[in-house]
Amino acid sequence: MCCVEFQPPIPNDDSIDGDAPPQADGGWLIKIEESSRGKLQLLNPISNLKLHSSPIQLSLLDFRAVQLCTSFRLSYQIGFPAFEINKVLPFPPAASAASPPPQQSTVTVIAIFHEGRIGYWRKGDQHWTYLDSRNFDYDDIILHQARYHVIDRLGKLSLIDSSLRFDKSYSPPQFLHDGSGGGGQKNLVESGGDLYLVDRYLDGRRRNSKDVDDAITNSFNPIRYLVGTGRNRNWNPRAVDFKVYKLDEEMREWVEVKSLGDDDTVFVLTTECCFSAPAAQIAGGRKDCIYYSDDDDYVARTMLTTDGIRMFQLEDGSIQEVKSLPRESDIFLPPGFSVEF
C-alpha cells in the first residue's frame, strides 16, 4: 500500500486528444492499495475512503506516479482492519525494502497501538509481545536510516535494535524537560534525509489503555463508547496548535524549526504513514503547511469525509478546513472522482 502523487506529464502534440485527462497545476495526493484479490484501488490517504466513479481512465501513460511513502495495515481474516492498531511496520527492514524477503518463519511486525502500547508479533505467535511493559505512551514509529525510531507522548525518542530491544535514546526537546510533555500527540516525519518531530497540541485528552479496558468491561458497545458521536465524541480531541522540531543527530537533541526545510515542503500526517512532499508538485499546495485529521484511529476515520481534513500553517499558526480553501480543496480528490462511504 503506497501513498503516491499523481501528476499529468507534459503533453506533446501527439498525446492531446478529446479523452486526455484534465491538466492541473500540480498533482494530487492519492493512496494506491492492493486488495486481497490483487486489484489496485484508489483511496484518500488521510481518511482511507475509496475513490471511484471517475470518468478519467487512469493510466501510467497519462499520469506520472511518484511514490512518497509505503504504509502497511493489519486486517482480520474477515477483512476488517484491526482498529486498535494505529501503525505497523515489517521487521526486519528488508521485509519492506527491495531486497530478497526473509524466510516466512522470521517475518515479524512491530505495531503502535492507539492507546500507546508498542509490541511485536512473529509468525506463529498466539499473542502480542510488548517491548515495554511500563510505558504505554508511545505515539509513532518510523524507519529512518535503516533504524527503527519510536517516539512517546513525552517526546522521548528511542531506537530499536536488531534484537527488538530498545537501544540509545534522545532526550525530549529542551522545553519539555519540565515534565509537561508539550503537546498531546506526536508524529515522526522524514524529509530531505532529516527526521522531524511534529508535536500536536490538543483541546482535551486522548484515550489510553485503561479507557479501553473499562469500555470492554463495562460497555454494551465498546466501539461506540470509545469513539462517540457528534458533540459527545469521547477522547478524540481537536488540534489547536503545532510545533515542529528537527533532530540534530550530532548533538543528539531536537531543535525547534519555523519552516519545513529548504524545498518548500508540506507534511501530511496520517495514522498509517506520515510523509513529506514538495509543495510545488501538489495542486494548490502551500509550503510549510501540515495536512491532517483529528480523527486519528481507524474507527473514527470510517466516519471521516473531506470535511474533516485540516491544514495548519506554520507561518501564522492558523488552522483551516481544506474544503473551505479553493486552492487546497482538491488536493486529495482529483477532478471527476467522488468518495465512497
XYZ file of C-alpha atoms in Angstrom:
341
model
C 0.000 0.000 0.000
C 1.576 3.254 -1.128
C 0.874 6.927 -0.845
C 1.605 8.366 -4.249
C 1.375 11.681 -6.021
C -0.202 11.740 -9.466
C 0.958 14.350 -11.950
C -0.041 14.710 -15.571
C 3.029 14.545 -17.781
C 3.950 17.410 -20.066
C 1.713 16.889 -23.094
C 3.003 16.746 -26.640
C 1.128 17.231 -29.859
C 0.542 13.507 -30.355
C -0.927 12.960 -26.867
C -3.507 15.732 -26.917
C -6.971 14.458 -27.751
C -10.505 14.772 -26.515
C -10.150 11.940 -23.993
C -6.992 13.250 -22.323
C -7.209 13.731 -18.547
C -7.675 17.307 -17.354
C -4.477 19.154 -16.705
C -3.749 20.642 -13.294
C -1.230 22.962 -11.753
C 0.481 20.185 -9.828
C -0.635 16.728 -8.805
C -2.933 15.089 -6.270
C -2.121 13.036 -3.231
C -3.676 9.575 -3.535
C -3.126 6.248 -1.878
C -2.922 3.123 -4.007
C -3.778 -0.076 -2.170
C -3.629 -3.640 -3.411
C -6.686 -5.652 -2.460
C -6.646 -9.266 -1.299
C -7.566 -10.227 -4.877
C -4.550 -8.400 -6.270
C -6.506 -5.476 -7.709
C -5.440 -1.874 -7.197
C -7.828 0.598 -5.638
C -7.514 4.331 -5.025
C -8.085 5.859 -1.594
C -7.927 9.189 0.146
C -4.578 8.988 2.020
C -5.936 10.562 5.215
C -9.422 9.054 5.534
C -8.724 5.775 3.653
C -12.097 6.200 1.936
C -12.255 4.741 -1.574
C -12.290 6.972 -4.648
C -14.484 5.803 -7.514
C -16.835 6.662 -10.395
C -14.301 8.708 -12.300
C -14.710 9.434 -15.998
C -10.932 9.619 -16.141
C -9.228 6.392 -17.113
C -6.105 6.426 -15.000
C -3.080 5.102 -16.809
C 0.595 5.492 -16.130
C 0.808 6.586 -19.765
C -1.317 9.597 -18.866
C -0.083 10.295 -15.330
C 3.307 10.260 -13.674
C 3.197 8.462 -10.338
C 5.721 9.455 -7.689
C 5.940 7.231 -4.642
C 6.132 9.301 -1.474
C 5.967 6.556 1.153
C 4.855 2.993 1.755
C 2.464 2.110 4.548
C 1.106 -1.140 5.965
C -2.093 -2.183 7.681
C -3.138 -5.249 9.641
C -6.541 -6.757 8.934
C -8.512 -9.593 10.395
C -9.215 -12.626 8.217
C -12.751 -11.380 7.589
C -11.260 -8.263 6.002
C -11.826 -5.595 8.653
C -8.721 -3.621 9.717
C -7.500 -4.117 13.283
C -8.947 -0.853 14.589
C -6.927 -0.926 17.827
C -3.620 -0.678 15.923
C -2.513 2.691 14.588
C 0.686 1.871 12.772
C 2.509 -1.281 11.766
C 5.898 -1.876 10.147
C 7.552 -5.101 8.991
C 10.669 -6.322 10.781
C 13.462 -6.622 9.773
C 13.628 -3.621 7.409
C 14.424 -5.927 4.460
C 10.811 -7.042 4.641
C 9.800 -3.617 3.341
C 12.750 -2.889 1.055
C 13.638 -4.016 -2.456
C 15.892 -6.800 -1.221
C 15.150 -10.542 -1.015
C 12.372 -11.205 1.520
C 13.278 -13.040 4.728
C 12.119 -16.559 5.468
C 8.425 -16.679 6.377
C 9.252 -18.079 9.798
C 11.224 -14.938 10.658
C 8.725 -12.325 9.484
C 7.757 -10.027 12.347
C 5.653 -6.893 12.558
C 6.075 -4.032 15.022
C 2.944 -2.100 15.917
C 1.902 1.015 17.769
C -1.488 0.566 19.416
C -3.845 3.510 19.580
C -3.669 3.571 23.355
C 0.147 3.820 23.412
C 1.446 0.259 23.641
C 4.261 -0.920 21.378
C 4.678 -4.592 20.590
C 5.663 -7.155 18.013
C 4.188 -10.334 16.577
C 6.174 -13.134 14.972
C 4.610 -15.571 12.561
C 3.107 -18.371 14.621
C 2.737 -16.351 17.829
C -0.551 -16.575 19.699
C -0.395 -13.082 21.177
C 1.496 -9.802 21.025
C 4.781 -9.336 22.905
C 5.176 -5.834 24.325
C 8.589 -4.195 24.091
C 7.926 -2.073 27.151
C 5.709 -3.281 29.982
C 5.885 0.039 31.846
C 5.438 2.769 29.245
C 2.069 2.730 27.453
C 2.526 6.191 25.978
C 4.142 5.563 22.586
C 2.807 7.628 19.706
C 4.670 6.817 16.491
C 7.352 4.679 14.875
C 9.348 5.259 11.698
C 12.139 3.589 9.771
C 14.860 6.226 9.433
C 18.335 5.463 8.084
C 17.596 1.724 8.360
C 16.856 2.034 12.094
C 13.507 1.963 13.853
C 12.834 5.167 15.778
C 9.916 5.391 18.199
C 8.567 8.489 19.983
C 6.473 8.597 23.143
C 3.975 11.235 24.266
C 6.582 12.997 26.407
C 8.887 13.497 23.415
C 11.485 10.848 24.225
C 12.928 9.264 21.065
C 14.268 5.712 21.295
C 15.903 3.397 18.776
C 15.114 -0.309 18.462
C 17.978 -2.673 17.681
C 18.038 -5.862 15.626
C 17.146 -7.908 18.722
C 13.890 -5.994 19.184
C 15.231 -4.216 22.250
C 15.464 -0.522 22.966
C 18.851 0.939 22.143
C 20.025 4.530 22.659
C 17.539 7.346 23.147
C 17.368 11.098 22.612
C 16.011 13.472 25.221
C 12.820 15.410 24.562
C 13.033 18.997 23.279
C 14.518 21.283 25.915
C 11.296 22.952 26.996
C 9.696 19.546 27.621
C 12.123 18.761 30.433
C 9.665 20.305 32.889
C 7.664 17.108 32.556
C 4.673 18.676 30.815
C 5.277 16.668 27.656
C 4.349 19.562 25.399
C 1.514 18.635 23.041
C -0.732 15.631 23.399
C 0.171 13.781 20.207
C 3.493 13.348 18.411
C 4.398 12.162 14.932
C 7.701 11.466 13.189
C 8.275 12.608 9.599
C 11.298 12.062 7.377
C 12.068 14.861 4.946
C 15.193 15.513 2.895
C 17.064 12.815 4.823
C 16.331 14.506 8.177
C 13.976 13.408 10.946
C 11.304 15.772 12.228
C 9.052 15.664 15.271
C 5.579 17.175 14.864
C 4.054 17.991 18.255
C 0.280 18.427 18.188
C -1.403 20.439 20.959
C -4.950 19.275 21.734
C -8.017 20.740 23.418
C -8.578 17.609 25.505
C -7.091 14.284 26.426
C -6.763 11.181 24.280
C -7.963 7.837 25.497
C -5.470 5.402 26.997
C -5.237 1.680 27.674
C -7.288 1.967 30.871
C -10.141 3.598 28.966
C -10.184 0.691 26.522
C -10.137 -1.896 29.294
C -13.009 -0.092 31.041
C -15.016 0.099 27.808
C -14.620 -3.603 27.087
C -15.594 -4.480 30.647
C -18.440 -2.051 31.256
C -19.934 -1.006 27.916
C -22.503 -2.870 25.834
C -20.999 -1.307 22.666
C -17.291 -0.640 23.342
C -16.566 0.857 19.907
C -19.412 3.389 20.105
C -18.405 4.216 23.682
C -14.755 4.793 22.745
C -15.399 6.889 19.649
C -18.626 8.644 20.492
C -20.739 10.565 18.034
C -21.313 14.248 17.268
C -20.697 16.505 20.238
C -20.313 13.502 22.508
C -17.124 12.266 20.869
C -15.104 10.563 23.585
C -11.340 11.104 23.817
C -10.937 12.372 20.281
C -9.836 15.975 20.885
C -9.128 18.637 18.285
C -5.717 20.088 17.439
C -5.296 23.752 18.389
C -1.593 24.246 17.631
C 1.531 22.511 16.309
C 5.257 22.802 16.934
C 7.908 21.195 14.733
C 11.414 20.033 15.709
C 14.333 18.739 13.673
C 16.690 16.118 15.073
C 20.325 17.196 15.326
C 21.875 13.741 15.391
C 25.374 15.020 16.046
C 24.306 16.996 19.117
C 21.688 14.350 19.997
C 18.961 16.933 20.519
C 15.766 18.305 18.990
C 15.828 21.849 17.596
C 12.606 23.773 17.003
C 12.165 24.984 13.415
C 9.902 27.584 11.832
C 9.871 26.046 8.349
C 9.682 22.530 6.957
C 13.016 22.609 5.158
C 14.556 24.493 2.263
C 12.490 22.937 -0.524
C 9.039 24.448 0.133
C 7.765 21.276 1.758
C 4.409 20.154 3.147
C 3.831 17.447 5.746
C 0.911 15.010 5.611
C 0.027 13.235 8.855
C -1.962 10.025 8.662
C -2.314 7.180 11.109
C -0.541 4.656 8.922
C 2.141 6.851 7.344
C 3.428 10.402 7.833
C 5.316 11.835 4.887
C 6.613 14.993 3.239
C 6.106 16.260 -0.300
C 7.267 19.270 -2.356
C 4.522 21.905 -2.246
C 5.201 22.910 -5.862
C 4.276 19.423 -7.087
C 0.842 19.398 -5.403
C -2.248 21.063 -6.851
C -2.790 24.092 -4.614
C -0.128 23.034 -2.133
C 1.356 25.697 0.148
C 4.800 25.457 1.650
C 5.257 24.988 5.379
C 1.781 23.523 5.842
C 0.673 20.394 7.681
C -2.337 18.428 6.438
C -4.021 16.185 8.988
C -7.239 14.926 10.542
C -8.313 14.982 14.163
C -9.844 11.517 13.722
C -6.690 9.569 14.427
C -7.827 5.977 14.656
C -9.488 3.610 12.202
C -12.929 3.580 13.793
C -13.189 7.368 13.781
C -11.798 7.633 10.250
C -14.507 5.368 8.868
C -16.852 8.284 9.577
C -14.496 10.916 8.143
C -15.258 12.874 4.994
C -13.163 15.514 3.284
C -14.804 17.911 5.739
C -12.536 16.522 8.439
C -9.219 17.231 6.705
C -7.489 20.319 8.003
C -4.438 22.425 7.179
C -2.126 24.064 9.713
C 0.105 26.906 8.509
C 3.403 27.045 10.344
C 3.921 30.689 9.396
C 0.918 32.151 11.218
C -0.380 29.236 13.294
C -3.775 29.186 11.584
C -5.920 26.072 11.174
C -8.458 25.820 8.365
C -10.659 23.138 6.859
C -9.319 22.092 3.481
C -12.815 22.075 1.954
C -13.101 25.830 2.564
C -9.906 26.651 0.683
C -10.309 26.925 -3.111
C -6.687 26.041 -3.815
C -6.425 23.100 -1.435
C -9.899 21.561 -1.668
C -8.920 19.140 -4.435
C -5.502 18.052 -3.175
C -6.866 14.663 -2.110
C -9.619 14.385 -4.728
C -8.730 14.559 -8.450
C -11.327 16.080 -10.817
C -14.166 13.690 -11.598
C -13.621 11.491 -8.548
C -16.031 11.007 -5.680
C -15.666 9.387 -2.283
C -17.310 6.054 -1.493
C -18.745 5.828 2.037
